[in-house]
């Protein structure tokens, strides 16, 4: 016997994972996390007994519900399911999976399409971030077809514009949780910043690396990864996040000059693997650091659109400033509904729920 759970698999930006309605999952966190681990096939390096894709970017989950807050359409809870460990982290946000939330909410009947384009107002439950997602809905229906291309994804699709409001203090309540824009950890200059994502920024050259190195080369450098993790653990403590050894935040990023004509180059870690592209929340936070004076990523003369070179191309991040503060930041993503149906997990994971044999009777 197996437990049946309605599920939609979606690509959001450069990530992929199952989307669930909150009422289709257990109400208590411990059982919910056990269900998500079973759904993805974790812990296992290949996630062969689930629908995970055996890497961080394809082991993500979105849980959606109608919001009770005025002016907000839906609540979005993100869960990062560890591939090799029995660990589900709901502390960070994911801006790539966020790209799928608007289309999913409309097609699930949580939001009514309004004309050729529908704006879905989203609250990220993990961080409290408020985001407006503009979704193409010609004829009152979501379309995934279009001519928008994003680095890291083959082909083109309908554009989804994400606009983050109040880009400061997603997790800690302040853009610079320590009150400093640049400080030293173990003799290395870092910027501890909490924009759309808590991050630790390090000039790549200070660790003997380049912000244009291949992700595989950075991951193969055990000394570099060990040093980066040591810095990250102390950064988490200083940012008020406590012991972050079992958390994916803060996310480390190596930054430096770009040879591709971008404002800066960056390699974003998740936190133990190097992203093959750029996380939306990471890109927004990097853009904020580029526009704000005194950080290790400051780019003098950066304009209203900050261009960030990453392993798969260049991300453009429009950003609005109010004096020396970031008012908003946005990005363009795409998404696609891949399959919809019923996910099956071992019945013992969620005792008392509807099982496959019961549903057939």
mmCIF file of C-alpha atoms in Angstrom:
data_model
loop_
_atom_site.group_PDB
_atom_site.id
_atom_site.type_symbol
_atom_site.label_atom_id
_atom_site.label_comp_id
_atom_site.label_asym_id
_atom_site.label_seq_id
_atom_site.Cartn_x
_atom_site.Cartn_y
_atom_site.Cartn_z
ATOM 1 C CA UNK A 1 0.000 0.000 0.000
ATOM 2 C CA UNK A 2 1.146 3.521 -0.783
ATOM 3 C CA UNK A 3 -0.021 7.025 0.068
ATOM 4 C CA UNK A 4 -1.327 9.203 -2.761
ATOM 5 C CA UNK A 5 -0.578 12.952 -2.818
ATOM 6 C CA UNK A 6 -1.622 15.397 -5.584
ATOM 7 C CA UNK A 7 1.476 16.975 -7.076
ATOM 8 C CA UNK A 8 2.665 19.145 -9.957
ATOM 9 C CA UNK A 9 6.294 19.029 -11.083
ATOM 10 C CA UNK A 10 7.471 22.407 -12.337
ATOM 11 C CA UNK A 11 10.598 24.097 -13.532
ATOM 12 C CA UNK A 12 10.989 27.490 -11.953
ATOM 13 C CA UNK A 13 13.875 29.511 -13.426
ATOM 14 C CA UNK A 14 16.931 27.249 -13.267
ATOM 15 C CA UNK A 15 15.475 24.998 -10.552
ATOM 16 C CA UNK A 16 12.948 22.174 -10.566
ATOM 17 C CA UNK A 17 10.777 20.418 -8.028
ATOM 18 C CA UNK A 18 7.293 19.386 -6.930
ATOM 19 C CA UNK A 19 4.624 21.969 -6.131
ATOM 20 C CA UNK A 20 2.007 21.043 -3.539
ATOM 21 C CA UNK A 21 -1.089 22.695 -2.144
ATOM 22 C CA UNK A 22 -0.518 23.034 1.590
ATOM 23 C CA UNK A 23 -3.725 21.195 2.485
ATOM 24 C CA UNK A 24 -2.484 18.122 0.598
ATOM 25 C CA UNK A 25 0.467 17.718 2.990
ATOM 26 C CA UNK A 26 0.639 16.881 6.717
ATOM 27 C CA UNK A 27 -0.113 19.756 9.073
ATOM 28 C CA UNK A 28 2.736 18.995 11.481
ATOM 29 C CA UNK A 29 6.258 19.879 10.375
ATOM 30 C CA UNK A 30 7.933 16.582 11.320
ATOM 31 C CA UNK A 31 5.540 14.422 9.281
ATOM 32 C CA UNK A 32 5.591 16.917 6.422
ATOM 33 C CA UNK A 33 9.387 16.778 6.279
ATOM 34 C CA UNK A 34 9.324 12.966 6.319
ATOM 35 C CA UNK A 35 6.886 13.053 3.388
ATOM 36 C CA UNK A 36 9.116 15.464 1.443
ATOM 37 C CA UNK A 37 12.212 13.301 2.036
ATOM 38 C CA UNK A 38 10.332 10.246 0.768
ATOM 39 C CA UNK A 39 8.950 12.185 -2.202
ATOM 40 C CA UNK A 40 12.408 13.298 -3.314
ATOM 41 C CA UNK A 41 14.163 10.005 -2.508
ATOM 42 C CA UNK A 42 16.477 11.457 0.153
ATOM 43 C CA UNK A 43 18.863 10.659 1.641
ATOM 44 C CA UNK A 44 20.523 9.026 -1.373
ATOM 45 C CA UNK A 45 23.128 10.482 -3.775
ATOM 46 C CA UNK A 46 20.984 9.600 -6.800
ATOM 47 C CA UNK A 47 17.565 10.039 -5.140
ATOM 48 C CA UNK A 48 16.676 6.942 -7.115
ATOM 49 C CA UNK A 49 13.583 6.121 -5.026
ATOM 50 C CA UNK A 50 11.967 9.535 -5.517
ATOM 51 C CA UNK A 51 11.551 12.385 -7.974
ATOM 52 C CA UNK A 52 14.596 14.416 -6.918
ATOM 53 C CA UNK A 53 17.247 15.127 -9.529
ATOM 54 C CA UNK A 54 20.331 14.235 -7.443
ATOM 55 C CA UNK A 55 21.560 17.810 -7.026
ATOM 56 C CA UNK A 56 20.627 20.874 -5.022
ATOM 57 C CA UNK A 57 18.857 22.694 -7.867
ATOM 58 C CA UNK A 58 16.515 19.769 -8.533
ATOM 59 C CA UNK A 59 15.791 18.853 -4.910
ATOM 60 C CA UNK A 60 13.481 21.744 -4.064
ATOM 61 C CA UNK A 61 9.834 21.908 -3.031
ATOM 62 C CA UNK A 62 7.180 24.646 -3.183
ATOM 63 C CA UNK A 63 4.126 24.528 -0.893
ATOM 64 C CA UNK A 64 1.340 26.947 -1.807
ATOM 65 C CA UNK A 65 -1.796 28.114 -0.016
ATOM 66 C CA UNK A 66 -4.288 30.948 -0.244
ATOM 67 C CA UNK A 67 -3.093 33.842 1.928
ATOM 68 C CA UNK A 68 -5.136 35.344 4.741
ATOM 69 C CA UNK A 69 -3.132 38.585 4.640
ATOM 70 C CA UNK A 70 -4.778 41.648 3.057
ATOM 71 C CA UNK A 71 -3.267 42.566 -0.285
ATOM 72 C CA UNK A 72 -1.586 39.149 -0.673
ATOM 73 C CA UNK A 73 -2.931 36.390 -2.916
ATOM 74 C CA UNK A 74 -0.901 33.339 -1.921
ATOM 75 C CA UNK A 75 1.606 32.157 0.646
ATOM 76 C CA UNK A 76 4.654 30.260 -0.631
ATOM 77 C CA UNK A 77 6.692 28.021 1.653
ATOM 78 C CA UNK A 78 9.967 26.831 0.148
ATOM 79 C CA UNK A 79 11.727 23.670 1.300
ATOM 80 C CA UNK A 80 15.270 22.684 0.371
ATOM 81 C CA UNK A 81 15.535 18.898 0.612
ATOM 82 C CA UNK A 82 19.079 17.703 1.176
ATOM 83 C CA UNK A 83 20.209 15.069 -1.312
ATOM 84 C CA UNK A 84 22.574 13.075 0.883
ATOM 85 C CA UNK A 85 21.145 13.755 4.345
ATOM 86 C CA UNK A 86 17.716 13.370 5.952
ATOM 87 C CA UNK A 87 17.381 17.135 6.221
ATOM 88 C CA UNK A 88 14.680 19.569 5.094
ATOM 89 C CA UNK A 89 15.522 23.261 5.454
ATOM 90 C CA UNK A 90 12.686 25.806 5.387
ATOM 91 C CA UNK A 91 14.767 28.788 6.498
ATOM 92 C CA UNK A 92 15.766 30.212 3.072
ATOM 93 C CA UNK A 93 13.732 31.482 0.144
ATOM 94 C CA UNK A 94 14.233 30.351 -3.464
ATOM 95 C CA UNK A 95 13.637 32.920 -6.172
ATOM 96 C CA UNK A 96 13.872 30.444 -9.031
ATOM 97 C CA UNK A 97 11.129 28.183 -7.671
ATOM 98 C CA UNK A 98 9.249 31.414 -6.957
ATOM 99 C CA UNK A 99 8.906 31.869 -10.732
ATOM 100 C CA UNK A 100 6.547 28.882 -10.794
ATOM 101 C CA UNK A 101 4.342 30.072 -7.942
ATOM 102 C CA UNK A 102 2.263 32.540 -9.982
ATOM 103 C CA UNK A 103 1.391 30.125 -12.808
ATOM 104 C CA UNK A 104 0.730 27.325 -10.320
ATOM 105 C CA UNK A 105 -1.569 29.500 -8.207
ATOM 106 C CA UNK A 106 -3.608 30.564 -11.228
ATOM 107 C CA UNK A 107 -3.952 27.021 -12.584
ATOM 108 C CA UNK A 108 -4.818 25.713 -9.106
ATOM 109 C CA UNK A 109 -7.695 28.187 -8.902
ATOM 110 C CA UNK A 110 -6.196 30.226 -6.067
ATOM 111 C CA UNK A 111 -5.940 33.361 -8.225
ATOM 112 C CA UNK A 112 -8.272 34.444 -11.034
ATOM 113 C CA UNK A 113 -6.633 35.429 -14.317
ATOM 114 C CA UNK A 114 -7.228 39.073 -15.211
ATOM 115 C CA UNK A 115 -6.754 39.817 -18.888
ATOM 116 C CA UNK A 116 -3.600 39.311 -20.903
ATOM 117 C CA UNK A 117 -1.347 39.549 -17.839
ATOM 118 C CA UNK A 118 -2.111 38.623 -14.245
ATOM 119 C CA UNK A 119 -0.135 39.945 -11.277
ATOM 120 C CA UNK A 120 0.035 37.424 -8.439
ATOM 121 C CA UNK A 121 0.921 38.927 -5.065
ATOM 122 C CA UNK A 122 3.052 36.452 -3.128
ATOM 123 C CA UNK A 123 4.310 36.239 0.454
ATOM 124 C CA UNK A 124 7.323 34.020 1.020
ATOM 125 C CA UNK A 125 6.552 32.346 4.352
ATOM 126 C CA UNK A 126 10.218 31.490 5.004
ATOM 127 C CA UNK A 127 11.448 35.068 5.054
ATOM 128 C CA UNK A 128 8.365 37.297 4.931
ATOM 129 C CA UNK A 129 9.466 38.712 1.560
ATOM 130 C CA UNK A 130 6.684 40.185 -0.582
ATOM 131 C CA UNK A 131 6.920 39.661 -4.337
ATOM 132 C CA UNK A 132 4.713 40.593 -7.274
ATOM 133 C CA UNK A 133 4.836 38.085 -10.149
ATOM 134 C CA UNK A 134 3.535 39.206 -13.553
ATOM 135 C CA UNK A 135 2.316 36.113 -15.438
ATOM 136 C CA UNK A 136 1.212 36.044 -19.080
ATOM 137 C CA UNK A 137 -2.448 34.933 -19.274
ATOM 138 C CA UNK A 138 -3.747 35.521 -22.830
ATOM 139 C CA UNK A 139 -7.430 34.671 -23.051
ATOM 140 C CA UNK A 140 -7.523 34.190 -19.289
ATOM 141 C CA UNK A 141 -5.227 31.144 -19.312
ATOM 142 C CA UNK A 142 -1.600 30.707 -18.307
ATOM 143 C CA UNK A 143 0.770 30.333 -21.237
ATOM 144 C CA UNK A 144 4.268 28.925 -21.021
ATOM 145 C CA UNK A 145 5.109 29.774 -24.633
ATOM 146 C CA UNK A 146 7.088 32.885 -25.413
ATOM 147 C CA UNK A 147 10.387 34.332 -26.587
ATOM 148 C CA UNK A 148 12.059 35.014 -23.226
ATOM 149 C CA UNK A 149 15.382 33.233 -22.648
ATOM 150 C CA UNK A 150 17.274 32.933 -19.378
ATOM 151 C CA UNK A 151 20.838 31.639 -18.942
ATOM 152 C CA UNK A 152 20.912 28.050 -17.717
ATOM 153 C CA UNK A 153 17.699 26.965 -19.468
ATOM 154 C CA UNK A 154 17.478 25.782 -23.063
ATOM 155 C CA UNK A 155 15.014 27.400 -25.450
ATOM 156 C CA UNK A 156 12.525 30.181 -24.750
ATOM 157 C CA UNK A 157 9.315 30.577 -22.767
ATOM 158 C CA UNK A 158 6.822 33.177 -21.589
ATOM 159 C CA UNK A 159 8.458 35.835 -19.404
ATOM 160 C CA UNK A 160 7.578 36.028 -15.711
ATOM 161 C CA UNK A 161 8.654 39.292 -14.119
ATOM 162 C CA UNK A 162 9.359 39.110 -10.381
ATOM 163 C CA UNK A 163 9.512 42.330 -8.404
ATOM 164 C CA UNK A 164 10.712 42.070 -4.809
ATOM 165 C CA UNK A 165 9.429 44.730 -2.418
ATOM 166 C CA UNK A 166 11.472 45.978 0.563
ATOM 167 C CA UNK A 167 14.718 44.240 -0.381
ATOM 168 C CA UNK A 168 16.405 44.296 3.009
ATOM 169 C CA UNK A 169 16.558 41.941 5.970
ATOM 170 C CA UNK A 170 14.851 38.869 4.536
ATOM 171 C CA UNK A 171 15.883 36.784 7.537
ATOM 172 C CA UNK A 172 17.655 39.066 10.003
ATOM 173 C CA UNK A 173 15.654 42.280 9.647
ATOM 174 C CA UNK A 174 18.546 44.392 8.367
ATOM 175 C CA UNK A 175 20.474 44.723 5.116
ATOM 176 C CA UNK A 176 23.723 44.617 7.099
ATOM 177 C CA UNK A 177 22.978 42.557 10.235
ATOM 178 C CA UNK A 178 26.284 43.378 11.925
ATOM 179 C CA UNK A 179 26.040 47.092 11.127
ATOM 180 C CA UNK A 180 29.154 46.891 8.952
ATOM 181 C CA UNK A 181 29.437 46.828 5.182
ATOM 182 C CA UNK A 182 32.860 45.232 5.279
ATOM 183 C CA UNK A 183 34.550 43.288 8.081
ATOM 184 C CA UNK A 184 37.270 40.718 8.638
ATOM 185 C CA UNK A 185 36.823 37.016 9.371
ATOM 186 C CA UNK A 186 39.994 34.965 9.802
ATOM 187 C CA UNK A 187 41.939 37.714 8.038
ATOM 188 C CA UNK A 188 39.620 37.784 5.019
ATOM 189 C CA UNK A 189 37.487 40.819 4.090
ATOM 190 C CA UNK A 190 33.813 39.875 3.788
ATOM 191 C CA UNK A 191 30.444 41.564 3.442
ATOM 192 C CA UNK A 192 27.631 40.045 5.495
ATOM 193 C CA UNK A 193 24.445 41.141 3.773
ATOM 194 C CA UNK A 194 20.793 40.150 4.004
ATOM 195 C CA UNK A 195 18.909 41.352 0.958
ATOM 196 C CA UNK A 196 16.563 38.838 -0.649
ATOM 197 C CA UNK A 197 18.856 36.154 0.828
ATOM 198 C CA UNK A 198 21.342 36.171 3.743
ATOM 199 C CA UNK A 199 24.775 35.995 2.103
ATOM 200 C CA UNK A 200 28.489 36.204 2.794
ATOM 201 C CA UNK A 201 30.385 37.916 -0.024
ATOM 202 C CA UNK A 202 34.113 37.343 -0.469
ATOM 203 C CA UNK A 203 36.475 38.745 -3.104
ATOM 204 C CA UNK A 204 37.554 35.591 -4.944
ATOM 205 C CA UNK A 205 41.150 36.744 -5.209
ATOM 206 C CA UNK A 206 41.448 36.918 -1.419
ATOM 207 C CA UNK A 207 41.044 33.118 -1.391
ATOM 208 C CA UNK A 208 43.346 32.526 -4.340
ATOM 209 C CA UNK A 209 40.454 31.945 -6.751
ATOM 210 C CA UNK A 210 38.643 33.768 -9.535
ATOM 211 C CA UNK A 211 34.967 34.673 -9.745
ATOM 212 C CA UNK A 212 35.100 33.330 -13.306
ATOM 213 C CA UNK A 213 36.431 29.857 -12.397
ATOM 214 C CA UNK A 214 34.412 26.846 -13.527
ATOM 215 C CA UNK A 215 32.042 25.541 -10.816
ATOM 216 C CA UNK A 216 33.604 22.075 -11.098
ATOM 217 C CA UNK A 217 37.067 23.478 -10.428
ATOM 218 C CA UNK A 218 35.846 25.344 -7.357
ATOM 219 C CA UNK A 219 34.068 22.259 -6.022
ATOM 220 C CA UNK A 220 37.164 20.101 -6.589
ATOM 221 C CA UNK A 221 39.299 22.484 -4.517
ATOM 222 C CA UNK A 222 38.861 20.942 -1.057
ATOM 223 C CA UNK A 223 41.042 23.590 0.597
ATOM 224 C CA UNK A 224 38.955 26.419 -0.865
ATOM 225 C CA UNK A 225 35.680 24.769 0.106
ATOM 226 C CA UNK A 226 36.927 24.119 3.635
ATOM 227 C CA UNK A 227 38.026 27.727 4.031
ATOM 228 C CA UNK A 228 34.750 29.022 2.636
ATOM 229 C CA UNK A 229 32.740 26.873 5.049
ATOM 230 C CA UNK A 230 34.822 28.012 8.015
ATOM 231 C CA UNK A 231 34.142 31.635 7.077
ATOM 232 C CA UNK A 232 30.436 30.876 6.524
ATOM 233 C CA UNK A 233 29.980 29.318 9.957
ATOM 234 C CA UNK A 234 31.396 32.407 11.642
ATOM 235 C CA UNK A 235 29.353 34.646 9.320
ATOM 236 C CA UNK A 236 26.177 32.858 10.411
ATOM 237 C CA UNK A 237 27.025 33.448 14.059
ATOM 238 C CA UNK A 238 27.745 37.139 13.491
ATOM 239 C CA UNK A 239 24.531 37.589 11.504
ATOM 240 C CA UNK A 240 22.474 36.240 14.403
ATOM 241 C CA UNK A 241 21.594 32.990 12.629
ATOM 242 C CA UNK A 242 23.291 30.803 15.251
ATOM 243 C CA UNK A 243 24.917 27.491 14.319
ATOM 244 C CA UNK A 244 24.414 27.225 10.547
ATOM 245 C CA UNK A 245 26.263 23.934 10.044
ATOM 246 C CA UNK A 246 22.925 22.273 9.172
ATOM 247 C CA UNK A 247 21.464 25.278 7.334
ATOM 248 C CA UNK A 248 21.847 26.470 3.767
ATOM 249 C CA UNK A 249 22.031 30.117 4.891
ATOM 250 C CA UNK A 250 23.970 32.290 4.726
ATOM 251 C CA UNK A 251 24.923 31.505 1.137
ATOM 252 C CA UNK A 252 28.568 32.261 0.246
ATOM 253 C CA UNK A 253 29.508 33.963 -3.010
ATOM 254 C CA UNK A 254 32.854 34.694 -4.598
ATOM 255 C CA UNK A 255 32.885 38.031 -6.431
ATOM 256 C CA UNK A 256 35.281 39.779 -8.760
ATOM 257 C CA UNK A 257 35.643 41.694 -12.021
ATOM 258 C CA UNK A 258 33.967 40.385 -15.166
ATOM 259 C CA UNK A 259 35.678 39.833 -18.513
ATOM 260 C CA UNK A 260 32.268 39.602 -20.265
ATOM 261 C CA UNK A 261 31.258 43.233 -19.985
ATOM 262 C CA UNK A 262 29.086 42.692 -16.899
ATOM 263 C CA UNK A 263 29.308 44.858 -13.790
ATOM 264 C CA UNK A 264 30.766 41.970 -11.802
ATOM 265 C CA UNK A 265 31.310 38.228 -11.933
ATOM 266 C CA UNK A 266 30.085 35.921 -9.174
ATOM 267 C CA UNK A 267 30.086 32.278 -8.185
ATOM 268 C CA UNK A 268 27.194 31.478 -5.840
ATOM 269 C CA UNK A 269 27.317 28.482 -3.509
ATOM 270 C CA UNK A 270 24.236 26.631 -2.243
ATOM 271 C CA UNK A 271 26.195 26.486 0.158
ATOM 272 C CA UNK A 272 28.376 23.418 -0.469
ATOM 273 C CA UNK A 273 27.962 23.169 -4.239
ATOM 274 C CA UNK A 274 28.568 25.931 -6.770
ATOM 275 C CA UNK A 275 25.417 27.037 -8.603
ATOM 276 C CA UNK A 276 25.624 26.360 -12.348
ATOM 277 C CA UNK A 277 23.831 29.655 -12.962
ATOM 278 C CA UNK A 278 22.647 32.240 -10.416
ATOM 279 C CA UNK A 279 19.889 32.106 -7.827
ATOM 280 C CA UNK A 280 17.304 34.874 -8.185
ATOM 281 C CA UNK A 281 17.520 35.864 -4.534
ATOM 282 C CA UNK A 282 21.308 35.665 -4.712
ATOM 283 C CA UNK A 283 21.408 37.845 -7.816
ATOM 284 C CA UNK A 284 19.182 40.460 -6.212
ATOM 285 C CA UNK A 285 21.332 40.547 -3.078
ATOM 286 C CA UNK A 286 24.509 40.803 -5.154
ATOM 287 C CA UNK A 287 22.983 43.650 -7.167
ATOM 288 C CA UNK A 288 22.185 45.472 -3.928
ATOM 289 C CA UNK A 289 25.767 44.984 -2.743
ATOM 290 C CA UNK A 290 27.047 46.309 -6.073
ATOM 291 C CA UNK A 291 24.982 49.507 -5.767
ATOM 292 C CA UNK A 292 25.732 50.161 -2.077
ATOM 293 C CA UNK A 293 29.039 51.805 -1.198
ATOM 294 C CA UNK A 294 31.629 50.101 0.971
ATOM 295 C CA UNK A 295 30.959 46.407 0.287
ATOM 296 C CA UNK A 296 33.429 43.917 -1.183
ATOM 297 C CA UNK A 297 31.166 43.855 -4.266
ATOM 298 C CA UNK A 298 30.658 47.625 -4.739
ATOM 299 C CA UNK A 299 30.764 48.618 -8.416
ATOM 300 C CA UNK A 300 31.320 52.397 -8.779
ATOM 301 C CA UNK A 301 29.073 53.751 -11.480
ATOM 302 C CA UNK A 302 26.688 50.771 -11.598
ATOM 303 C CA UNK A 303 23.377 51.878 -13.087
ATOM 304 C CA UNK A 304 19.701 51.046 -12.701
ATOM 305 C CA UNK A 305 20.308 47.550 -14.089
ATOM 306 C CA UNK A 306 23.151 45.584 -12.496
ATOM 307 C CA UNK A 307 24.603 42.913 -14.778
ATOM 308 C CA UNK A 308 26.035 39.844 -13.044
ATOM 309 C CA UNK A 309 28.117 37.291 -14.958
ATOM 310 C CA UNK A 310 27.658 33.696 -13.754
ATOM 311 C CA UNK A 311 28.587 30.244 -15.138
ATOM 312 C CA UNK A 312 25.665 30.142 -17.595
ATOM 313 C CA UNK A 313 25.609 33.737 -18.819
ATOM 314 C CA UNK A 314 24.616 37.154 -17.498
ATOM 315 C CA UNK A 315 21.724 38.054 -15.199
ATOM 316 C CA UNK A 316 20.262 41.547 -15.460
ATOM 317 C CA UNK A 317 18.816 42.846 -12.191
ATOM 318 C CA UNK A 318 16.783 46.081 -12.363
ATOM 319 C CA UNK A 319 17.107 47.891 -9.060
ATOM 320 C CA UNK A 320 15.472 50.996 -7.590
ATOM 321 C CA UNK A 321 17.314 53.172 -5.085
ATOM 322 C CA UNK A 322 16.090 55.727 -2.556
ATOM 323 C CA UNK A 323 19.224 57.598 -1.628
ATOM 324 C CA UNK A 324 21.622 55.043 -0.125
ATOM 325 C CA UNK A 325 18.938 52.397 0.319
ATOM 326 C CA UNK A 326 17.467 49.785 -2.022
ATOM 327 C CA UNK A 327 13.731 50.366 -2.568
ATOM 328 C CA UNK A 328 13.043 47.362 -4.795
ATOM 329 C CA UNK A 329 14.706 44.924 -7.154
ATOM 330 C CA UNK A 330 13.400 42.652 -9.858
ATOM 331 C CA UNK A 331 14.292 39.985 -12.347
ATOM 332 C CA UNK A 332 12.899 38.148 -15.340
ATOM 333 C CA UNK A 333 12.435 34.383 -15.112
ATOM 334 C CA UNK A 334 10.550 31.664 -16.956
ATOM 335 C CA UNK A 335 8.772 28.532 -15.741
ATOM 336 C CA UNK A 336 7.087 25.434 -17.111
ATOM 337 C CA UNK A 337 4.545 22.928 -15.824
ATOM 338 C CA UNK A 338 6.166 19.549 -16.531
ATOM 339 C CA UNK A 339 3.732 16.968 -15.171
ATOM 340 C CA UNK A 340 0.718 16.780 -12.934
ATOM 341 C CA UNK A 341 -0.857 13.855 -11.134
ATOM 342 C CA UNK A 342 -0.435 11.759 -8.016
ATOM 343 C CA UNK A 343 2.796 11.232 -6.128
ATOM 344 C CA UNK A 344 3.127 7.902 -4.304
ATOM 345 C CA UNK A 345 5.113 7.399 -1.106
ATOM 346 C CA UNK A 346 5.308 4.425 1.300
ATOM 347 C CA UNK A 347 2.163 4.344 3.444
ATOM 348 C CA UNK A 348 4.123 4.095 6.689
ATOM 349 C CA UNK A 349 5.547 7.597 6.160
ATOM 350 C CA UNK A 350 2.139 9.248 6.696
ATOM 351 C CA UNK A 351 -0.036 6.922 8.783
ATOM 352 C CA UNK A 352 -3.763 7.502 8.588
ATOM 353 C CA UNK A 353 -3.770 9.267 5.237
ATOM 354 C CA UNK A 354 -5.568 7.954 2.107
ATOM 355 C CA UNK A 355 -3.649 5.026 0.658
ATOM 356 C CA UNK A 356 -3.546 3.627 -2.866
ATOM 357 C CA UNK A 357 -5.455 0.468 -1.930
ATOM 358 C CA UNK A 358 -8.084 2.488 -0.012
ATOM 359 C CA UNK A 359 -8.670 4.821 -2.951
ATOM 360 C CA UNK A 360 -9.288 1.882 -5.258
ATOM 361 C CA UNK A 361 -12.011 0.346 -2.989
#
